[in-house]
Coordinates of C-alpha atoms and ligand atoms in Angstrom, one line a residue:
M1 CA 17.6 -2.7 -35.7
K2 CA 16.1 -1.5 -32.4
T3 CA 18.2 0.2 -29.7
I4 CA 17.4 -0.1 -26.1
A5 CA 18.8 0.9 -22.7
I6 CA 18.3 -1.0 -19.5
L7 CA 18.0 0.2 -15.9
G8 CA 18.8 -2.8 -13.6
S9 CA 20.6 -5.0 -16.2
T10 CA 22.1 -7.3 -13.6
G11 CA 18.8 -8.3 -12.0
S12 CA 16.3 -11.0 -12.8
I13 CA 14.4 -9.0 -15.4
G14 CA 17.6 -7.3 -16.7
T15 CA 19.4 -10.5 -17.4
Q16 CA 16.4 -12.0 -19.0
T17 CA 16.0 -8.9 -21.2
L18 CA 19.6 -9.5 -22.3
E19 CA 18.8 -13.1 -23.1
V20 CA 16.1 -11.9 -25.4
V21 CA 18.6 -9.5 -27.0
R22 CA 21.1 -12.3 -27.4
E23 CA 18.6 -14.6 -29.1
N24 CA 17.2 -12.1 -31.5
K25 CA 20.3 -10.4 -32.9
D26 CA 18.5 -7.3 -34.1
I27 CA 18.5 -5.3 -30.9
E28 CA 21.4 -3.1 -29.9
V29 CA 22.1 -2.1 -26.3
A30 CA 23.1 1.6 -25.9
A31 CA 23.3 1.8 -22.2
L32 CA 23.1 -0.4 -19.0
A33 CA 22.7 0.6 -15.3
A34 CA 23.1 -1.5 -12.2
G35 CA 23.4 -1.1 -8.5
S36 CA 26.7 -2.7 -7.4
N37 CA 27.3 -6.0 -9.2
I38 CA 30.2 -4.9 -11.3
T39 CA 31.5 -8.4 -12.1
L40 CA 28.3 -9.2 -14.0
L41 CA 28.1 -5.7 -15.4
E42 CA 31.6 -6.0 -16.8
Q43 CA 30.7 -9.3 -18.6
Q44 CA 27.6 -7.5 -20.0
I45 CA 29.7 -4.6 -21.2
R46 CA 32.1 -6.9 -23.0
E47 CA 29.3 -8.9 -24.6
F48 CA 26.9 -6.1 -25.6
R49 CA 29.3 -3.2 -26.0
P50 CA 27.1 -0.3 -24.7
K51 CA 28.1 3.3 -25.2
L52 CA 27.4 4.0 -21.5
A53 CA 27.1 2.0 -18.3
A54 CA 26.1 3.4 -14.9
V55 CA 26.8 2.0 -11.4
W56 CA 24.9 3.4 -8.4
D57 CA 27.8 2.9 -6.0
G58 CA 30.4 5.5 -6.8
Q59 CA 33.4 3.5 -5.5
K60 CA 32.3 0.5 -7.6
A61 CA 31.9 2.8 -10.6
K62 CA 35.5 3.9 -10.4
E63 CA 36.7 0.3 -10.0
L64 CA 34.7 -0.7 -13.1
E65 CA 36.0 2.2 -15.1
Q66 CA 39.5 0.9 -14.6
R67 CA 38.6 -2.7 -15.4
I68 CA 36.9 -1.9 -18.7
S69 CA 39.2 0.9 -19.9
D70 CA 40.0 -1.1 -23.0
T71 CA 36.3 -1.2 -24.2
G72 CA 35.4 2.4 -25.0
T73 CA 32.3 2.2 -22.8
E74 CA 31.8 5.3 -20.7
I75 CA 31.1 4.9 -17.0
A76 CA 28.8 7.1 -14.9
A77 CA 27.6 6.9 -11.3
G78 CA 24.7 7.7 -8.9
M79 CA 21.5 9.3 -9.9
D80 CA 23.3 11.3 -12.7
G81 CA 24.3 7.9 -14.1
L82 CA 20.8 6.5 -14.0
L83 CA 19.4 9.7 -15.7
A84 CA 22.1 9.5 -18.4
V85 CA 21.3 5.9 -19.2
A86 CA 17.5 6.6 -19.2
C87 CA 17.9 9.5 -21.6
I88 CA 20.7 8.2 -23.9
P89 CA 19.9 9.6 -27.4
E90 CA 20.6 6.4 -29.2
A91 CA 17.9 4.3 -27.4
E92 CA 14.2 4.1 -28.5
I93 CA 13.1 2.0 -25.6
L94 CA 14.0 2.1 -22.0
V95 CA 13.6 -1.1 -20.0
T96 CA 12.9 -0.2 -16.4
A97 CA 14.1 -3.4 -14.6
I98 CA 15.3 -1.6 -11.6
V99 CA 13.7 -2.3 -8.2
G100 CA 11.9 0.3 -6.1
M101 CA 10.8 3.9 -6.3
I102 CA 14.4 4.9 -7.2
G103 CA 13.1 4.5 -10.7
I104 CA 10.7 7.4 -10.6
R105 CA 13.1 10.2 -11.8
P106 CA 14.8 8.2 -14.6
T107 CA 11.5 7.0 -15.9
I108 CA 10.0 10.5 -16.0
E109 CA 13.1 11.9 -17.7
A110 CA 13.1 9.1 -20.3
I111 CA 9.5 9.8 -21.1
K112 CA 10.3 13.5 -21.5
A113 CA 13.2 12.5 -23.8
G114 CA 10.6 10.6 -26.0
K115 CA 11.6 7.0 -25.0
N116 CA 9.0 4.2 -25.0
I117 CA 9.1 2.5 -21.7
A118 CA 9.1 -1.3 -21.3
L119 CA 8.0 -1.1 -17.7
A120 CA 8.8 -3.8 -15.1
N121 CA 9.5 -1.3 -12.3
K122 CA 6.0 -1.3 -10.8
E123 CA 6.9 0.7 -7.7
T124 CA 7.4 3.8 -9.9
L125 CA 3.9 3.5 -11.4
V126 CA 2.3 2.8 -8.0
T127 CA 3.7 6.0 -6.5
A128 CA 3.8 8.3 -9.5
G129 CA 1.2 6.9 -11.9
H130 CA -0.8 10.1 -11.8
I131 CA 2.3 11.9 -13.2
I132 CA 3.7 9.3 -15.5
M133 CA 0.5 8.3 -17.4
P134 CA -0.5 11.8 -18.5
L135 CA 3.1 12.7 -19.2
A136 CA 3.5 9.7 -21.5
K137 CA 0.3 10.7 -23.3
E138 CA 1.5 14.3 -23.7
C139 CA 4.9 13.1 -25.0
G140 CA 3.4 10.5 -27.3
V141 CA 5.3 7.6 -25.8
S142 CA 4.0 4.1 -25.0
I143 CA 4.2 2.4 -21.6
L144 CA 4.6 -1.3 -22.5
P145 CA 4.0 -3.6 -19.5
V146 CA 6.6 -6.2 -18.7
D147 CA 4.9 -7.5 -15.6
S148 CA 3.4 -10.9 -16.7
E149 CA -0.2 -10.1 -15.5
H150 CA -0.2 -6.7 -17.1
S151 CA 1.3 -8.0 -20.3
A152 CA -1.5 -10.6 -20.3
I153 CA -4.1 -7.9 -19.9
F154 CA -2.4 -5.8 -22.6
Q155 CA -2.5 -8.8 -24.9
S156 CA -6.2 -9.5 -24.0
L157 CA -7.0 -5.9 -25.1
N158 CA -5.7 -6.4 -28.6
G159 CA -8.3 -5.2 -31.1
E160 CA -10.7 -4.3 -28.2
R161 CA -9.4 -0.8 -27.3
H162 CA -12.7 0.7 -28.3
N163 CA -14.7 -1.5 -25.9
R164 CA -15.2 -0.8 -22.3
I165 CA -13.5 -3.1 -19.8
A166 CA -16.1 -4.5 -17.4
K167 CA -13.6 -6.2 -15.2
I168 CA -9.9 -7.0 -15.0
L169 CA -9.3 -10.4 -13.5
L170 CA -5.8 -10.2 -12.1
T171 CA -4.4 -13.7 -11.4
A172 CA -2.2 -14.5 -8.4
S173 CA -0.3 -17.7 -7.5
G174 CA -1.1 -17.1 -3.9
G175 CA 2.6 -17.5 -3.0
P176 CA 4.4 -20.1 -0.9
F177 CA 2.1 -19.6 2.1
R178 CA -1.3 -20.0 0.4
G179 CA -3.8 -21.8 2.7
R180 CA -2.0 -20.8 5.9
K181 CA -3.6 -18.7 8.7
R182 CA -2.0 -15.7 10.4
E183 CA -0.8 -17.6 13.5
E184 CA 1.1 -20.0 11.2
L185 CA 3.0 -17.2 9.6
K186 CA 4.7 -15.6 12.6
D187 CA 7.8 -17.8 12.6
I188 CA 8.4 -17.6 8.9
Q189 CA 12.1 -17.2 8.1
V190 CA 13.8 -15.4 5.2
E191 CA 14.6 -18.7 3.5
D192 CA 11.0 -19.9 3.6
A193 CA 9.7 -16.6 2.1
L194 CA 12.3 -16.7 -0.7
K195 CA 10.8 -20.0 -2.1
H196 CA 8.3 -19.0 -4.7
P197 CA 6.3 -21.9 -6.1
N198 CA 6.3 -20.9 -9.8
W199 CA 8.7 -18.0 -10.6
A200 CA 12.4 -17.3 -9.9
M201 CA 12.7 -13.5 -9.3
G202 CA 14.6 -10.9 -7.4
Q203 CA 14.5 -11.1 -3.6
K204 CA 12.2 -8.1 -3.0
I205 CA 9.5 -9.2 -5.4
T206 CA 9.7 -12.7 -4.0
I207 CA 9.0 -11.5 -0.5
D208 CA 6.2 -9.3 -1.9
S209 CA 4.7 -12.3 -3.6
S210 CA 4.6 -14.2 -0.3
T211 CA 2.8 -11.3 1.5
L212 CA 0.5 -10.6 -1.4
V213 CA 1.9 -7.0 -1.3
N214 CA 3.1 -7.7 -4.9
K215 CA -0.5 -8.3 -5.9
G216 CA -1.5 -5.1 -4.1
L217 CA 1.1 -3.2 -6.1
E218 CA -0.1 -4.9 -9.3
V219 CA -3.7 -3.8 -8.7
M220 CA -2.4 -0.2 -8.5
E221 CA -0.2 -0.8 -11.5
A222 CA -3.3 -2.1 -13.5
K223 CA -5.4 0.9 -12.4
W224 CA -2.8 3.3 -13.9
L225 CA -1.9 1.3 -17.0
F226 CA -5.5 0.5 -18.1
D227 CA -7.3 3.4 -16.5
V228 CA -9.8 1.4 -14.6
N229 CA -11.4 1.9 -11.2
P230 CA -10.1 -0.4 -8.5
D231 CA -13.6 -1.8 -7.9
R232 CA -13.3 -3.3 -11.4
I233 CA -10.1 -5.1 -10.6
Q234 CA -10.6 -8.5 -9.1
V235 CA -7.8 -10.7 -7.8
V236 CA -8.2 -14.4 -8.6
V237 CA -5.9 -16.9 -7.1
Q238 CA -4.9 -19.5 -9.7
P239 CA -2.0 -21.4 -8.1
Q240 CA -0.6 -23.0 -11.3
S241 CA 0.4 -19.6 -12.9
I242 CA -0.9 -20.7 -16.3
I243 CA -3.5 -18.0 -16.9
H244 CA -1.5 -14.8 -16.6
S245 CA -4.6 -12.6 -16.3
M246 CA -7.9 -11.9 -18.0
V247 CA -10.2 -9.1 -19.2
E248 CA -14.0 -9.4 -18.9
Y249 CA -16.0 -7.3 -21.4
E250 CA -19.5 -5.9 -21.1
D251 CA -21.1 -8.8 -22.9
G252 CA -19.6 -11.2 -20.4
A253 CA -16.8 -12.5 -22.7
V254 CA -13.6 -13.2 -20.9
I255 CA -10.3 -13.0 -22.9
A256 CA -7.2 -14.4 -21.3
Q257 CA -3.6 -15.0 -22.1
L258 CA -2.1 -18.4 -21.1
G259 CA 1.3 -19.9 -21.2
T260 CA 4.1 -21.6 -19.2
P261 CA 5.6 -19.2 -16.6
D262 CA 8.5 -17.5 -18.5
M263 CA 9.2 -13.8 -18.1
K264 CA 11.0 -13.7 -21.5
L265 CA 7.6 -13.8 -23.2
P266 CA 6.3 -10.5 -21.7
I267 CA 9.8 -9.0 -22.1
Q268 CA 10.0 -9.9 -25.8
Y269 CA 6.4 -8.8 -26.4
A270 CA 7.1 -5.4 -25.0
L271 CA 10.3 -5.0 -27.1
Y272 CA 8.6 -6.1 -30.4
Y273 CA 5.0 -4.9 -29.8
P274 CA 2.8 -5.4 -31.8
N275 CA 4.7 -8.2 -33.3
R276 CA 5.3 -11.7 -32.0
R277 CA 8.5 -13.7 -32.5
F278 CA 9.6 -17.2 -32.0
L279 CA 10.6 -17.7 -28.4
P280 CA 12.4 -21.0 -27.4
G281 CA 11.0 -22.8 -24.4
D282 CA 8.3 -25.1 -23.1
R283 CA 4.8 -24.9 -24.6
L284 CA 1.6 -25.6 -22.7
D285 CA 0.7 -29.2 -23.0
F286 CA -3.0 -29.5 -22.3
W287 CA -2.8 -33.3 -22.0
K288 CA -0.4 -33.0 -19.1
L289 CA -2.0 -30.0 -17.6
S290 CA -4.7 -31.8 -15.7
Q291 CA -6.4 -28.8 -14.0
I292 CA -6.4 -25.1 -13.5
T293 CA -8.0 -24.2 -10.1
F294 CA -9.3 -21.0 -8.7
E295 CA -9.7 -19.5 -5.2
K296 CA -10.5 -16.2 -3.5
P297 CA -7.5 -14.4 -2.0
D298 CA -7.5 -14.6 1.9
T299 CA -7.2 -10.9 2.7
D300 CA -7.5 -11.5 6.5
T301 CA -4.3 -13.5 6.5
F302 CA -2.6 -11.6 3.8
R303 CA -3.3 -8.0 4.9
G304 CA -1.1 -6.6 2.2
L305 CA -3.8 -6.9 -0.4
A306 CA -6.5 -5.3 1.7
L307 CA -4.2 -2.4 2.6
A308 CA -3.5 -1.8 -1.1
Y309 CA -7.2 -1.3 -1.9
R310 CA -7.4 1.0 1.1
A311 CA -4.3 3.0 -0.1
M312 CA -5.9 3.3 -3.6
Q313 CA -9.2 4.5 -2.1
E314 CA -7.5 7.1 0.0
G315 CA -5.4 8.0 -3.0
G316 CA -2.9 10.9 -3.4
S317 CA 0.3 10.1 -1.4
M318 CA -1.2 7.0 0.4
P319 CA 0.1 4.5 -2.3
T320 CA 3.6 6.0 -1.7
V321 CA 3.3 5.4 2.0
Y322 CA 2.2 1.8 1.3
N323 CA 5.0 1.3 -1.1
A324 CA 7.8 3.0 0.8
A325 CA 6.9 1.3 4.1
N326 CA 6.9 -2.0 2.3
E327 CA 10.3 -1.4 0.7
K328 CA 11.8 -0.5 4.0
A329 CA 10.1 -3.3 5.9
V330 CA 11.1 -5.9 3.3
S331 CA 14.7 -4.8 3.5
L332 CA 14.6 -5.0 7.4
F333 CA 13.1 -8.5 7.1
L334 CA 15.8 -9.6 4.6
N335 CA 18.4 -8.4 7.0
R336 CA 16.7 -10.3 9.8
K337 CA 15.9 -7.2 11.8
I338 CA 12.1 -7.8 11.9
G339 CA 9.7 -10.7 11.9
Y340 CA 7.6 -11.7 8.9
L341 CA 4.2 -10.4 10.1
E342 CA 5.8 -7.1 11.0
I343 CA 6.1 -6.3 7.2
T344 CA 2.3 -5.6 6.8
E345 CA 2.0 -4.3 10.4
M346 CA 4.5 -1.6 9.5
I347 CA 2.7 -0.7 6.3
E348 CA -0.5 -0.3 8.2
R349 CA 1.0 1.8 11.0
C350 CA 2.6 4.1 8.5
M351 CA -0.6 4.5 6.6
D352 CA -2.6 5.2 9.9
G353 CA -0.2 8.0 10.8
H354 CA -0.2 9.7 7.4
N355 CA -2.1 12.8 6.3
V356 CA -2.8 12.4 2.6
I357 CA -1.5 14.9 0.1
S358 CA -3.7 14.9 -2.9
S359 CA -1.9 14.8 -6.3
P360 CA 1.6 14.8 -4.9
S361 CA 4.5 16.2 -7.0
V362 CA 7.7 14.2 -7.5
D363 CA 9.3 16.2 -4.7
D364 CA 6.3 15.5 -2.4
I365 CA 6.5 11.7 -3.2
L366 CA 10.2 11.7 -2.4
A367 CA 9.6 13.7 0.8
V368 CA 6.9 11.2 1.9
E369 CA 9.3 8.3 1.2
R370 CA 11.9 9.9 3.5
E371 CA 9.3 10.5 6.2
V372 CA 8.1 6.9 6.1
Y373 CA 11.7 5.7 6.3
Q374 CA 12.4 8.0 9.3
R375 CA 9.3 6.9 11.0
I376 CA 10.3 3.2 10.7
E377 CA 13.9 3.8 11.7
S378 CA 12.9 5.7 14.8
R379 CA 10.2 3.2 15.9
Ligands
NAD1 P1 16.4 -7.7 -9.0 O1 16.6 -7.4 -7.5 O2 16.7 -9.1 -9.5 O3 17.2 -6.7 -9.9 C1 17.1 -5.3 -9.6 C2 18.1 -4.6 -10.5 O4 18.1 -3.2 -10.2 C3 19.6 -5.1 -10.4 O5 20.2 -5.0 -11.6 C4 20.1 -4.0 -9.4 O6 21.5 -3.8 -9.6 C5 19.4 -2.8 -9.9 N1 19.4 -1.7 -8.9 C6 18.8 -1.7 -7.7 N2 19.0 -0.5 -7.1 C7 19.7 0.3 -8.0 C8 20.1 1.6 -7.9 N3 20.0 2.4 -6.8 N4 20.8 2.1 -9.0 C9 21.0 1.3 -10.1 N5 20.5 0.0 -10.2 C10 19.9 -0.5 -9.1 O7 14.8 -7.4 -9.2 P2 13.9 -8.0 -10.3 O8 13.2 -9.2 -9.7 O9 14.5 -8.1 -11.6 O10 12.7 -6.9 -10.4 C11 12.9 -5.6 -11.0 C12 11.6 -4.9 -11.1 O11 10.7 -5.7 -12.0 C13 10.8 -4.8 -9.8 O12 10.1 -3.6 -9.8 C14 9.9 -5.9 -9.8 O13 8.7 -5.7 -9.1 C15 9.5 -6.1 -11.3 N6 9.1 -7.4 -11.8 C16 10.0 -8.4 -11.7 C17 9.6 -9.7 -12.1 C18 10.5 -10.9 -12.1 O14 10.2 -11.9 -12.6 N7 11.7 -10.7 -11.5 C19 8.3 -9.9 -12.6 C20 7.5 -8.8 -12.7 C21 7.9 -7.5 -12.3
MG2 MG1 3.5 -10.0 -11.8

């Protein structure tokens, strides 16, 4: 029996994690946390019987507490709730399926409490990777990637840990607007950007995939997870999403992980690492799969990727500016307050106006986040 806790249990990764739990029958769920969807959280509590559940929204937490008073599950709220879920003594693994840099503090506290982290919440690693990776090492805990590309890289490193990585080949679908030029993107509406060709995901990451900001965040995520310089991370557009990423070694050998696009594979791999289990679903059929094609990313049109490399090069607090400006801009775009191209324009303007703090503390990171938000709000 394994015991886990999940931050963000009502989202895309959270619900798929619970599907994996449901299918395997040897994982217990000690705690769940969600933002505001208490209808789904109530169903999850009744099915998985966690000891603790947390809701970010205080009012909703009270409402849920009344609704589930017959279950024995304790309810907590706000950041205290997230921290309690992250550190619940019963759990060995914390699945960070929450979206955004709100995950920083719970992730850090969970590591200090000795939990292995099944990490989907890339924004936390992008902004605080320099704190999290050394801390994990010090505390002897594993950071197990859930992001499909990083899981593929992780799988391609099996048995090769003693060898130097020559290059990480991070694959990208190119998103729904691949092939278009900048002028053709200015009238993009929310509905257009929410149509991803290969994956069904939460709204924020779907927009990030369309701007290639997601790939930018993933390059930074890979840098921290696998300790490689950004100049050794190459983004390869592979529109079919069959190759989930590759590692090139010094002798020129390239090892890849392939499969049909299904997030349950990387989720289950992180939960049972180093073991593999049966996973229901489609298998790759090489007779039907007529071709796998490759392209260079168009970083003139999709500025988000170029800006990510710049943020990494400038380092320190710059990735936080990149990430925070994107979180705010995407939320404004989803609320139809700004146009599509303004997302990356805002990121660039915030980066231009920022004086880098080298090696920022968690407090510095959160202060930079507030500064960026204020800058965008007062524009
Ligand atoms: P989502 O929007 O579907 O779900 C987010 C979850 O976080 C929800 O349960 C929501 O209630 C919860 N949440 C948000 N703010 C909260 C708060 N303040 N307090 C408590 N809970 C809060 O997002 P998602 O697509 O599942 O993505 C989650 C993370 O995983 C992101 O960092 C994303 O980049 C990463 N990721 C997702 C996918 C995917 O296929 N969806 C793939 C790779 C990586
Ligand atoms: Mg990914």
